[in-house]
Coordinates of C-alpha atoms and ligand atoms in Angstrom, one line a residue:
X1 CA 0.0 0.0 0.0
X2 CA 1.7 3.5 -1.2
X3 CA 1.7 6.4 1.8
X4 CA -1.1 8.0 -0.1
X5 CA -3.4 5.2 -0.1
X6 CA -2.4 4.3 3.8
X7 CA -3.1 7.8 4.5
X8 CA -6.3 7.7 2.8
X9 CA -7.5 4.5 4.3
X10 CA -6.4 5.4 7.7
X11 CA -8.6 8.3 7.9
X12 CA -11.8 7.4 6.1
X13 CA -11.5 3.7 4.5
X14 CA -15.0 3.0 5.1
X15 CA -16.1 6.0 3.0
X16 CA -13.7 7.1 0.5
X17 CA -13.0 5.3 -2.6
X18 CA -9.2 4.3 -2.2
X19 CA -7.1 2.2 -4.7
X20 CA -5.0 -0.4 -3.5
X21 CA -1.7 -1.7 -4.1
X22 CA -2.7 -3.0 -7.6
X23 CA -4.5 0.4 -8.3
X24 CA -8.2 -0.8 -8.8
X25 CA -10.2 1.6 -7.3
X26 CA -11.6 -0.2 -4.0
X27 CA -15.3 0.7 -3.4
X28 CA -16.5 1.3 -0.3
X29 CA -19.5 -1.3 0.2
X30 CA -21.8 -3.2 2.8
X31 CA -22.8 -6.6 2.9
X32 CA -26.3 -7.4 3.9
X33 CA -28.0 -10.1 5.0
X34 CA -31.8 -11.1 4.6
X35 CA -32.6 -14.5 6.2
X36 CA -35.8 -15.8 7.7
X37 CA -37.5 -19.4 8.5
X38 CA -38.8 -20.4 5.1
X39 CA -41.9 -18.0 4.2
X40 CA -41.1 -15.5 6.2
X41 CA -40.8 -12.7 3.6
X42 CA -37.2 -12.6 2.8
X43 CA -37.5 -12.1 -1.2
X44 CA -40.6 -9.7 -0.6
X45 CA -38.4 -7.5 1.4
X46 CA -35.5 -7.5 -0.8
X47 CA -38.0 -6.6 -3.7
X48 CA -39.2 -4.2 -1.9
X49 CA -36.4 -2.8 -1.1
X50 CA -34.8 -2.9 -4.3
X51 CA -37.9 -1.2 -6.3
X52 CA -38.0 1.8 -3.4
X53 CA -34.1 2.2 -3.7
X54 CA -33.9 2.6 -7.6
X55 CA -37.6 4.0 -8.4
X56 CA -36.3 7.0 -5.8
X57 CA -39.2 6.5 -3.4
X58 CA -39.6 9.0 -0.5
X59 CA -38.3 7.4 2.3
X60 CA -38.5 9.4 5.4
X61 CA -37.2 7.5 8.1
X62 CA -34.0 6.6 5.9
X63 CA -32.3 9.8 6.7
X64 CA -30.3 10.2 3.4
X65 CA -33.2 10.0 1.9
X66 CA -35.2 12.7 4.2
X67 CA -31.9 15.0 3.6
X68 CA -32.6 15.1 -0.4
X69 CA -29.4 13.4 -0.4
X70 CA -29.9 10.1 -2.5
X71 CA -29.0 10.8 -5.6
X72 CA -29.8 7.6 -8.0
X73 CA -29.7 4.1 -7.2
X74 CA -28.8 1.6 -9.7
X75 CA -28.6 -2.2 -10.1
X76 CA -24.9 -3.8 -10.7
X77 CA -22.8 -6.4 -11.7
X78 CA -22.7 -8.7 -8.1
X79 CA -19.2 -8.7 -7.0
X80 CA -19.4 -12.9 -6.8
X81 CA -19.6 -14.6 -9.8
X82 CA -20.7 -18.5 -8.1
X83 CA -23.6 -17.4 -6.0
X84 CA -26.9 -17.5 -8.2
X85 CA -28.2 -13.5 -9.2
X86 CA -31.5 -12.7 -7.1
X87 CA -33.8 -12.7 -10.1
X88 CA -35.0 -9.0 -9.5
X89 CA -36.6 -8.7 -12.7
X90 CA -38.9 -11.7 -12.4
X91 CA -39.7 -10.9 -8.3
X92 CA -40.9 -7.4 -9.6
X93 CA -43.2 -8.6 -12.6
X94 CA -44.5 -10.9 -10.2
X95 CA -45.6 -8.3 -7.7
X96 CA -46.7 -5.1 -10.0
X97 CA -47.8 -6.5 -13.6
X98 CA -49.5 -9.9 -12.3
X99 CA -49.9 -9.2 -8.6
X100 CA -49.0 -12.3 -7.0
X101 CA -46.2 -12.9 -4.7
X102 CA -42.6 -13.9 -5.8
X103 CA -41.9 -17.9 -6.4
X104 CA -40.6 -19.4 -3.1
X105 CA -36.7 -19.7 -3.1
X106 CA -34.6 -22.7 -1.2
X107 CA -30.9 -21.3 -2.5
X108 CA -28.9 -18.4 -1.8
X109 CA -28.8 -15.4 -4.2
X110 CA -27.4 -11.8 -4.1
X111 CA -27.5 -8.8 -6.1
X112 CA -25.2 -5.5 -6.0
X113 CA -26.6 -1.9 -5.8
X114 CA -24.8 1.3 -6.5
X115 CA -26.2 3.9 -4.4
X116 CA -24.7 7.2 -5.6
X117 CA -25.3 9.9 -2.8
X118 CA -24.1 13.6 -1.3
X119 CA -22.2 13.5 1.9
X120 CA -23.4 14.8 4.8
X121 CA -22.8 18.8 5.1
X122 CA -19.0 18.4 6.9
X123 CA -15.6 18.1 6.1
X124 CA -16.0 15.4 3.4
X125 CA -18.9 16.8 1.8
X126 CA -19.2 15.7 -2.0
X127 CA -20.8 13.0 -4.2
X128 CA -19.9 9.4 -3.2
X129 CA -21.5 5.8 -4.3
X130 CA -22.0 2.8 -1.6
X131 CA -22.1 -0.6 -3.0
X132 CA -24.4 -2.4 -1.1
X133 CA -24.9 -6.3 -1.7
X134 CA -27.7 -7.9 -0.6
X135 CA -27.4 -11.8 -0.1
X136 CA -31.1 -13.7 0.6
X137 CA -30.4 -16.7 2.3
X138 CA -32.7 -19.8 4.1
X139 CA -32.3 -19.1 7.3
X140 CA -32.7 -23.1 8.5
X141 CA -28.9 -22.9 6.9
X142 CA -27.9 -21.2 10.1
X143 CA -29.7 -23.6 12.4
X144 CA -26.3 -26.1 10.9
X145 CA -23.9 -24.6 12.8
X146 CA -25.2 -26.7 15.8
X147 CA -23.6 -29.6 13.9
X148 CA -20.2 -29.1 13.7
X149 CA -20.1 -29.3 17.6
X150 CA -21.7 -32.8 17.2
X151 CA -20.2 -36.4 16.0
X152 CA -22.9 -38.8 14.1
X153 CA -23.9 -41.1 17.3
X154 CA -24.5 -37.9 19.5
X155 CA -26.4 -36.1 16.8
X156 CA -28.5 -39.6 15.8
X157 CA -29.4 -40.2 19.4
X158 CA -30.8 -36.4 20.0
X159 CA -32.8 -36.7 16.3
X160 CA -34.1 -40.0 17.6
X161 CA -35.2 -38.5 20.8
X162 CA -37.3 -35.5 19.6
X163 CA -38.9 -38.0 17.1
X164 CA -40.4 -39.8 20.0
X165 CA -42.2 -37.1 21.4
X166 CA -46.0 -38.1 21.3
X167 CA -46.8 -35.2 19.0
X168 CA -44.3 -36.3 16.4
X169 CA -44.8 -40.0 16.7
X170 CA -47.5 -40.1 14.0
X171 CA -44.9 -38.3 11.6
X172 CA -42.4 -40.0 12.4
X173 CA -43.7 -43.5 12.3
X174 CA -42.8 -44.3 8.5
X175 CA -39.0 -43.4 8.7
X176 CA -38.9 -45.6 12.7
X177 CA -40.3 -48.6 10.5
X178 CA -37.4 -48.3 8.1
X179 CA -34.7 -47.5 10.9
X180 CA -36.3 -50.8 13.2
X181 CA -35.2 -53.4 9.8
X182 CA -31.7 -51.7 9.4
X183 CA -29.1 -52.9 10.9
X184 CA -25.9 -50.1 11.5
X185 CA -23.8 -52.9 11.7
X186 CA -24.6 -54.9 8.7
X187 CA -22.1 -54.2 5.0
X188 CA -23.3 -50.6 3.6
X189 CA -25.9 -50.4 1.4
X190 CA -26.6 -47.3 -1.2
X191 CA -30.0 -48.7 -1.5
X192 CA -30.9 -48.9 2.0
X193 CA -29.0 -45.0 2.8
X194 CA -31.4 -43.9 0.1
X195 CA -34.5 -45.6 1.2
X196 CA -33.6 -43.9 5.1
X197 CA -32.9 -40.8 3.9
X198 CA -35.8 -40.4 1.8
X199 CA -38.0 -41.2 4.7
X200 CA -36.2 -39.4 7.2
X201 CA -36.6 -36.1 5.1
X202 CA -40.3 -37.0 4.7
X203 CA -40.4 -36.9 8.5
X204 CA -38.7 -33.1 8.3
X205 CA -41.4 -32.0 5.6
X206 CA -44.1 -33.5 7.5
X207 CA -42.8 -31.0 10.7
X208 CA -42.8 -28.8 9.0
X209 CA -46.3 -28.9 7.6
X210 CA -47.3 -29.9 10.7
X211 CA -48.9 -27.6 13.1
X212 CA -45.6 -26.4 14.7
X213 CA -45.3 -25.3 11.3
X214 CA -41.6 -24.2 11.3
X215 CA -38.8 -26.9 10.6
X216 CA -36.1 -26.4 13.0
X217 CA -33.9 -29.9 12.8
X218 CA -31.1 -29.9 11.1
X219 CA -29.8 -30.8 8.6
X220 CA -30.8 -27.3 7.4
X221 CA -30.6 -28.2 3.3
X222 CA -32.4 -31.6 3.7
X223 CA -35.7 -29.3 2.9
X224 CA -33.4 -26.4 1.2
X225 CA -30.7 -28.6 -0.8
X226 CA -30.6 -25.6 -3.0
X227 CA -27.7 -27.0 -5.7
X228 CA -26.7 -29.6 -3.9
X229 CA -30.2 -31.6 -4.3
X230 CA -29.1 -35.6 -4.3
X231 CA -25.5 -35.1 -3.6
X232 CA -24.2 -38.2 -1.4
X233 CA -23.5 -35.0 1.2
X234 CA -27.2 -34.8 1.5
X235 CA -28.3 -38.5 1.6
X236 CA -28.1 -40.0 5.1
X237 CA -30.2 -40.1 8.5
X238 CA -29.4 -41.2 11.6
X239 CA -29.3 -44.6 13.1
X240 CA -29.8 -46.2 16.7
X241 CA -26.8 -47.0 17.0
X242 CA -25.6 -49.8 19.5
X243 CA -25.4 -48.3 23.1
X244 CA -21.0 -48.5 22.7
X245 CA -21.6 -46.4 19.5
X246 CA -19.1 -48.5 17.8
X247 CA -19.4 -47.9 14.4
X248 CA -16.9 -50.8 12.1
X249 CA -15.3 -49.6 8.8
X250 CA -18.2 -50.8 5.7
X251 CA -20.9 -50.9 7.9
X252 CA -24.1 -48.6 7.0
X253 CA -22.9 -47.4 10.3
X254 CA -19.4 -46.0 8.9
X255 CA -21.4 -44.9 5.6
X256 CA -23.6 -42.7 7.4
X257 CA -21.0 -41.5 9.6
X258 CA -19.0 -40.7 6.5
X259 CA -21.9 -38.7 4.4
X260 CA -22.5 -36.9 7.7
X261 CA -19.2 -35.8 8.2
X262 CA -19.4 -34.9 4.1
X263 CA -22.2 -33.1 4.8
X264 CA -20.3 -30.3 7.6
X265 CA -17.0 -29.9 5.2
X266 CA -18.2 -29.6 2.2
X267 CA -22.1 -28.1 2.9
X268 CA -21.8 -26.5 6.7
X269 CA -18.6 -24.7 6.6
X270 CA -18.3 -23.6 3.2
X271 CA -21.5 -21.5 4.0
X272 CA -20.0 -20.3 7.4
X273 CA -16.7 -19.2 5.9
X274 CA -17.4 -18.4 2.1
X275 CA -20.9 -16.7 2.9
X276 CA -21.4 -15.7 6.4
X277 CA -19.3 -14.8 7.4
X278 CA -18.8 -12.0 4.8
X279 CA -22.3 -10.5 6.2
X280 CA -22.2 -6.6 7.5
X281 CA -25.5 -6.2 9.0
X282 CA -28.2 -8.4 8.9
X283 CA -32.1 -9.0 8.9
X284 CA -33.7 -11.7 10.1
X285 CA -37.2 -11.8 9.2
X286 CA -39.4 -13.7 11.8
X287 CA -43.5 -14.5 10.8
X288 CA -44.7 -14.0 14.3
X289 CA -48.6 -13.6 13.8
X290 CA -48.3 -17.5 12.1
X291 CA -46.5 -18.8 14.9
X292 CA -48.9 -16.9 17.2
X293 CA -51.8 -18.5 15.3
X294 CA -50.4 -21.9 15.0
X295 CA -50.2 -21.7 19.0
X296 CA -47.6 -22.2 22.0
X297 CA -46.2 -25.6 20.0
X298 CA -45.3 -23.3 17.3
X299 CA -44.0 -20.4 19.3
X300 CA -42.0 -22.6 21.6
X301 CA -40.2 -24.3 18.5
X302 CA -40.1 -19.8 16.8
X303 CA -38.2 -19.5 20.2
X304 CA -35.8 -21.9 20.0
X305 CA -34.9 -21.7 16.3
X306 CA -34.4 -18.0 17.3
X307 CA -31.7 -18.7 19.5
X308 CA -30.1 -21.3 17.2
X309 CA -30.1 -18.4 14.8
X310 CA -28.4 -15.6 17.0
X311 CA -25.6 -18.6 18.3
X312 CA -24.4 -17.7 15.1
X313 CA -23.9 -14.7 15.2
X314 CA -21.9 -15.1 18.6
X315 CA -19.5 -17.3 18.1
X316 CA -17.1 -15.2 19.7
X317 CA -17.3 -16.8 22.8
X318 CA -16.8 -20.6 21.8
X319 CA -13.8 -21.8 20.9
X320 CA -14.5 -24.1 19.4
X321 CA -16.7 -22.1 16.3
X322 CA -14.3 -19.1 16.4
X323 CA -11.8 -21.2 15.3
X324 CA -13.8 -22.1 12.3
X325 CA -15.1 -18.4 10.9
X326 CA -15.8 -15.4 12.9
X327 CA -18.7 -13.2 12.1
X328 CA -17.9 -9.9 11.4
X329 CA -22.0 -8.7 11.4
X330 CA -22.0 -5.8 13.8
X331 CA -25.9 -4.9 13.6
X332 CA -28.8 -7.4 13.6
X333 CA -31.9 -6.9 13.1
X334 CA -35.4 -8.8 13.7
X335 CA -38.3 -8.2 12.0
X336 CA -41.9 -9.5 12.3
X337 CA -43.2 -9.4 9.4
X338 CA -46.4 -8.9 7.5
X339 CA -47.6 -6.3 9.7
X340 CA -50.1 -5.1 7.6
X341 CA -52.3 -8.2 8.6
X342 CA -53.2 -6.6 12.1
X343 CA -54.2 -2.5 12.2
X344 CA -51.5 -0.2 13.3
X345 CA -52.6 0.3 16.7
X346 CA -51.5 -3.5 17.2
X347 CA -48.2 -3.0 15.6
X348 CA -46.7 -2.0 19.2
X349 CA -48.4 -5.6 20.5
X350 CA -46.4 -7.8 17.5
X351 CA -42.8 -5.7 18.0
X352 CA -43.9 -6.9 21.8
X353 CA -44.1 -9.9 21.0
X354 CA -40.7 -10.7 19.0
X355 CA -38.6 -8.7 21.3
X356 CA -40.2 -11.5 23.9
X357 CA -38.8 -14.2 21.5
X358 CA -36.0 -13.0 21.1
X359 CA -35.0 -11.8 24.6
X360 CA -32.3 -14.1 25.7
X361 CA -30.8 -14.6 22.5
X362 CA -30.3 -10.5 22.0
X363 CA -29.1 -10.6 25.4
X364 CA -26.2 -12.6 24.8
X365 CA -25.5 -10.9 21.3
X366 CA -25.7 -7.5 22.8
X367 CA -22.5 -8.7 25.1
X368 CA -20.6 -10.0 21.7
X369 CA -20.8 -5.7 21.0
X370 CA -23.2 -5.8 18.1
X371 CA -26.2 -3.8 18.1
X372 CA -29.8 -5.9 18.0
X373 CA -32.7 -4.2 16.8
X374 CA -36.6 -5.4 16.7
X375 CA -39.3 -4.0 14.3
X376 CA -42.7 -4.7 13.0
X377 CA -42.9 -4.2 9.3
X378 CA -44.9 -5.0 6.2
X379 CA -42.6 -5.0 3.3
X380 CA -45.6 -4.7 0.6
X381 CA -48.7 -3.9 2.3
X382 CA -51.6 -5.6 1.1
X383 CA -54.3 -4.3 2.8
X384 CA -55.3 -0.8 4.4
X385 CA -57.3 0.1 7.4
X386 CA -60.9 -0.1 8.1
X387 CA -63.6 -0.3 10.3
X388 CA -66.3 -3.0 10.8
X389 CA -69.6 -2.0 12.8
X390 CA -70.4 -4.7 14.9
X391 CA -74.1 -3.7 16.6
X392 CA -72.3 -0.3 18.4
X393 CA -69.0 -1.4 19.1
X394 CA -66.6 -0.4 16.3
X395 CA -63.7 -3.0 15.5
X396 CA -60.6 -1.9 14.0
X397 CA -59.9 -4.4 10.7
X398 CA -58.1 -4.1 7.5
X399 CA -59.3 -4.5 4.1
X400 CA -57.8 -6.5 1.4
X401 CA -57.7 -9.4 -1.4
X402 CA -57.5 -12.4 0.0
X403 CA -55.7 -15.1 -2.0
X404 CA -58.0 -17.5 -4.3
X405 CA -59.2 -20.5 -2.2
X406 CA -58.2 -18.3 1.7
X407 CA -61.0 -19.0 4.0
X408 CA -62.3 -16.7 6.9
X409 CA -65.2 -18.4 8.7
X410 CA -67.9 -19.7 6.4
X411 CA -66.6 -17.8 3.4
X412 CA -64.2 -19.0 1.2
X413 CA -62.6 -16.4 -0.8
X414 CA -62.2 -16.1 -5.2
X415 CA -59.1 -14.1 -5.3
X416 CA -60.7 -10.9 -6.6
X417 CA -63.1 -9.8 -4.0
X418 CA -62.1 -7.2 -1.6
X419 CA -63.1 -8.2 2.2
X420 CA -62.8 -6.3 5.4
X421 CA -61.5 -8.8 8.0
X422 CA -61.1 -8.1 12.1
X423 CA -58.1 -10.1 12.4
X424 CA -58.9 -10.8 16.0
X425 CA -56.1 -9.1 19.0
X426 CA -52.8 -10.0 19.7
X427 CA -52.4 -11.5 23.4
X428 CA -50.2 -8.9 25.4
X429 CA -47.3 -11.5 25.5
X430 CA -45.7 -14.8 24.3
X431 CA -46.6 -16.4 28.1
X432 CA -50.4 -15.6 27.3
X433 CA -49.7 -17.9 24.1
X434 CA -47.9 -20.6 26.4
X435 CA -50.2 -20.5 28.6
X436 CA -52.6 -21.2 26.1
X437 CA -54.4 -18.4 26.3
X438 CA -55.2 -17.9 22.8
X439 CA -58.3 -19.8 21.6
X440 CA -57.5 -21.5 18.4
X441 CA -59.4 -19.3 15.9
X442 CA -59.4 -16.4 17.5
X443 CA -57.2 -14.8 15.1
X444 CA -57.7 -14.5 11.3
X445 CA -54.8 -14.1 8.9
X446 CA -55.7 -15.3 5.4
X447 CA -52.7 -14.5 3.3
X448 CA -53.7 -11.7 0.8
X449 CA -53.0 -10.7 -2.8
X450 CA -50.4 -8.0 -3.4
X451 CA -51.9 -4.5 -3.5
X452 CA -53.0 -3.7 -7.0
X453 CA -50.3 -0.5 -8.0
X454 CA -51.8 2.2 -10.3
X455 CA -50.6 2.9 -13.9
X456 CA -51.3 6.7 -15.0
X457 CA -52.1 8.4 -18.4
X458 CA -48.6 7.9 -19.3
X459 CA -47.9 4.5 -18.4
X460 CA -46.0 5.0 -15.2
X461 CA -46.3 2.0 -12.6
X462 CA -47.1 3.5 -8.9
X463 CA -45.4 2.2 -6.0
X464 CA -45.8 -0.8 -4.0
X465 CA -46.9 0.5 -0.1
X466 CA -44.7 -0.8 2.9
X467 CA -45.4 -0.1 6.2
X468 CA -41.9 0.8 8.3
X469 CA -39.6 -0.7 5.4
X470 CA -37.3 2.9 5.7
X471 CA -36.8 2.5 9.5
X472 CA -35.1 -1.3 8.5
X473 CA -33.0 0.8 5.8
X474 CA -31.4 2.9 8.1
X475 CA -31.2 0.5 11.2
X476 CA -29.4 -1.7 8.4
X477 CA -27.4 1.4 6.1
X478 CA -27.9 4.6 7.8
X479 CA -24.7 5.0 8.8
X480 CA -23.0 4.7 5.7
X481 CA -24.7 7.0 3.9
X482 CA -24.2 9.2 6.4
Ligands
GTP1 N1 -49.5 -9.2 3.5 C1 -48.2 -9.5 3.3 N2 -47.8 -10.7 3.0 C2 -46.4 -10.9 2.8 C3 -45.5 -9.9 3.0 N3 -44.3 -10.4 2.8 C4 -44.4 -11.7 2.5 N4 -45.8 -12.0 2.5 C5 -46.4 -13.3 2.3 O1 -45.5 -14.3 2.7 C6 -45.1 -15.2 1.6 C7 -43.7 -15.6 1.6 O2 -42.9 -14.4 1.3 P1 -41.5 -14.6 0.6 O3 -40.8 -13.3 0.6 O4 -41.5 -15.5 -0.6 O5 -40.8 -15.5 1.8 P2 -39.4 -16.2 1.8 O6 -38.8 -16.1 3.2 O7 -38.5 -15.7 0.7 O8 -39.9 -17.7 1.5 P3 -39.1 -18.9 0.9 O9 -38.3 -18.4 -0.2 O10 -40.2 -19.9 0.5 O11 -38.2 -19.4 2.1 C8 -45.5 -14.4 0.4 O12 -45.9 -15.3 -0.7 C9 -46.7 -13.6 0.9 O13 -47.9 -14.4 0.9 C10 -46.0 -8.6 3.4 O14 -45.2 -7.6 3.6 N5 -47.3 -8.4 3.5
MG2 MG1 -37.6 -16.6 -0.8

């Protein structure tokens, strides 16, 4: 590095565009994360955010954009060339020209934005540009790093376990049959690792349908295999293993043990080290209201998979992990999403209710020195606000679309009628939920269409809504655009 350059860098790297050694001009840029339990609105928000950034929407509470100081905001080249393009262009048409929500994803993506902007009024006022990547990514890929603490025995004994609880037994019943006619310690089999694998990730899809509703056992890419769908890395299961755990070389045994181990160097800690590694600041989306509706099963399991989530993003303190990658994410924050199916004045009730969940886990990431944030946001609102007269009392609902085949009550809905819905009151915490509080069907959520946008005289497409989206931007990028 010549003296210019270290004298650049050492007063403003993280704003000025330096060259380095080489002399490519270095741009200064931040890595974001989106990541979420599967549905939880990860491609919806980067969409969003993506069409508010480059149509040059208002956005008050993003202070750049309140100062008049966004300039233009255009898409880019990504700056790596092996991660799949987040298909912007197919997300958008989706939402504004057919309203319907973007295809579901189960692979990592990313896409580079150039923001050009004006400095803050200061020393180093002038024009600048931010790069800022965003990378959407399954979440249930962080729920792996629980894995590379385990061996095969330890981690086949606790599956086992949590498939014997009474609620899963039903589920689980197909995949025990298989696992009770093999034998670990008979020669290896392909046939038979297929035949248990299939049905073990039959058993993960059926949690996950099932009314917990959220799939938090690992392995994370069983249900997401994104690329890697029938790779031998992905095609094992447990056993029950013989009480001395031995496990003798060409057994089915020593296969699985194998694939498993396969499965954490090639699948686990590429994603820690090549991806996560990289991430600035992060989002994780979290769909409270279904986990709320599903009831305290559900929550309980939100719960847990929320701590899994924030373990990585602490690693700091194990030794073992820190060893392996060390996050350098120094602003996290949660989001409940799809706010717009409850009416504002319960907004404060929902960002309640996640900064319950997430308590003890954003206790313990607060001490690693990152900052944790909680919202409540809707990245597209579908619906607006409304009132239903019931005999003199007044209810506060919202009014929307609901989706083709969405039922509330008796009345099953066509996809193009408009409905006012009271989607029933939040309880005042997650114990109320626990406690089981919460009558199922108290609460209505039917999913809704995407809010039709409005095309003027000359052709122009209006703007999706959001509710909150700008207060995410700058929790997330304030600070570099200052
Ligand atoms: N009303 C409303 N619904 C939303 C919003 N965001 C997401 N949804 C709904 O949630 C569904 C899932 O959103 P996605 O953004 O596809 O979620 P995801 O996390 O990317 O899901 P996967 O890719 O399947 O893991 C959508 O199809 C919508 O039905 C929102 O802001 N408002
Ligand atoms: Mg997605």
């Amino acid at each position: 590095m010549s003296l210019f350059n270290a004298l650049v860098s050492g007063v403003d790297a993280a704003a000025q565009a330096v060259r380095d050694a080489s002399g490519q001009l270095v741009q200064p840029s931040v890595r974001v994360g989106i990541t979420g339990l599967a549905r939880s609105g990860k491609t919806v928000f980067a969409t969003a955010l993506v069409h508010h950034l480059t149509r040059g929407t208002s956005l008050p509470a993003l202070r750049a954009s309140a100062e008049g100081r966004l300039r233009r905001v255009n898409l880019a080249p990504q700056p790596d060339d092996d991660v799949p393009r987040f298909p912007i262009e197919d997300h958008l048409a989706a939402l504004l020209e057919e309203r319907r929500w973007p295809e579901s994803t189960n692979r990592i993506s990313e896409l580079r934005l150039l923001i050009d902007y004006e400095r803050k009024a200061g020393w180093r006022t002038g024009p600048s540009t931010l790069a800022l990547d965003i990378v959407d990514y399954p979440g249930e890929w962080l729920l792996d790093l629980a894995l590379l603490e385990t061996d095969f025995p330890t981690w086949s004994a606790k599956t086992l376990e949590r498939s014997r609880r009474p609620d899963r037994l039903a589920m689980a019943s197909a995949w025990h049959a298989k696992l009770a006619d093999a034998d670990p310690l008979a020669a290896a089999d392909e046939g038979v690792v297929r035949g248990l694998s299939e049905s073990f990730k039959e058993y993960l899809a059926a949690l996950r349908a099932g009314p917990e509703a959220v799939a938090t056992t690992p392995p994370g890419r069983f249900l997401m295999p994104g690329d890697l769908a029938g790779s031998p890395a992905l095609t094992f299961a447990p056993l029950a293993l013989p009480r001395d755990r031995t496990t003798k070389p060409k057994t089915l045994a020593a296969l699985m043990q194998r694939r498993f181990e396969a499965y954490k160097t090639h699948v686990v800690r590429p994603f820690f080290r090549e991806h996560f590694q990289r991430i600035d600041r992060q989002i994780v989306l979290v769909d409270v209201l279904a986990a709320v509706d599903a009831g305290p099963a559900a929550l309980a399991e939100l719960e847990e998979a929320l701590d899994s989530v924030l373990l990585a993003f602490r690693t700091g303190r194990n030794n073992f992990l820190s060893r392996i990658f060390s996050p350098r994410a120094d602003r996290v924050l949660f989001a409940a999403t799809k706010a717009d199916h409850v009416h504002h004045m319960q907004h404060e009730r929902l960002e309640l209710l996640l900064r319950q969940l997430v308590a003890r886990a954003v206790a313990r990431t607060e001490s690693q020195g990152a900052r944790v944030g909680t919202i409540a946001i809707a990245s597209v609102r579908a619906t607006r606000e409304t009132v239903i007269r019931d005999g003199l009392t007044q209810l506060r609902a919202i009014a929307g679309t609901p989706e083709a085949g969405e039922r509330v009550g008796d009345e099953v809905f066509d996809g193009n009628t408009e409905a006012a819905i009271f989607p029933g009151e939040l309880p005042e915490s997650a114990e109320a939920v626990f406690a089981g509080e919460v009558p199922p069907g108290s609460l209505r959520f039917p999913r809704f269409r995407p809010p039709a946008v409005t095309v003027d005289a000359a052709g122009r497409v209006g703007r999706l809504p959001h509710i909150r989206l700008d207060r995410a931007l700058e929790f997330l990028i304030g600070d570099h655009l200052a």
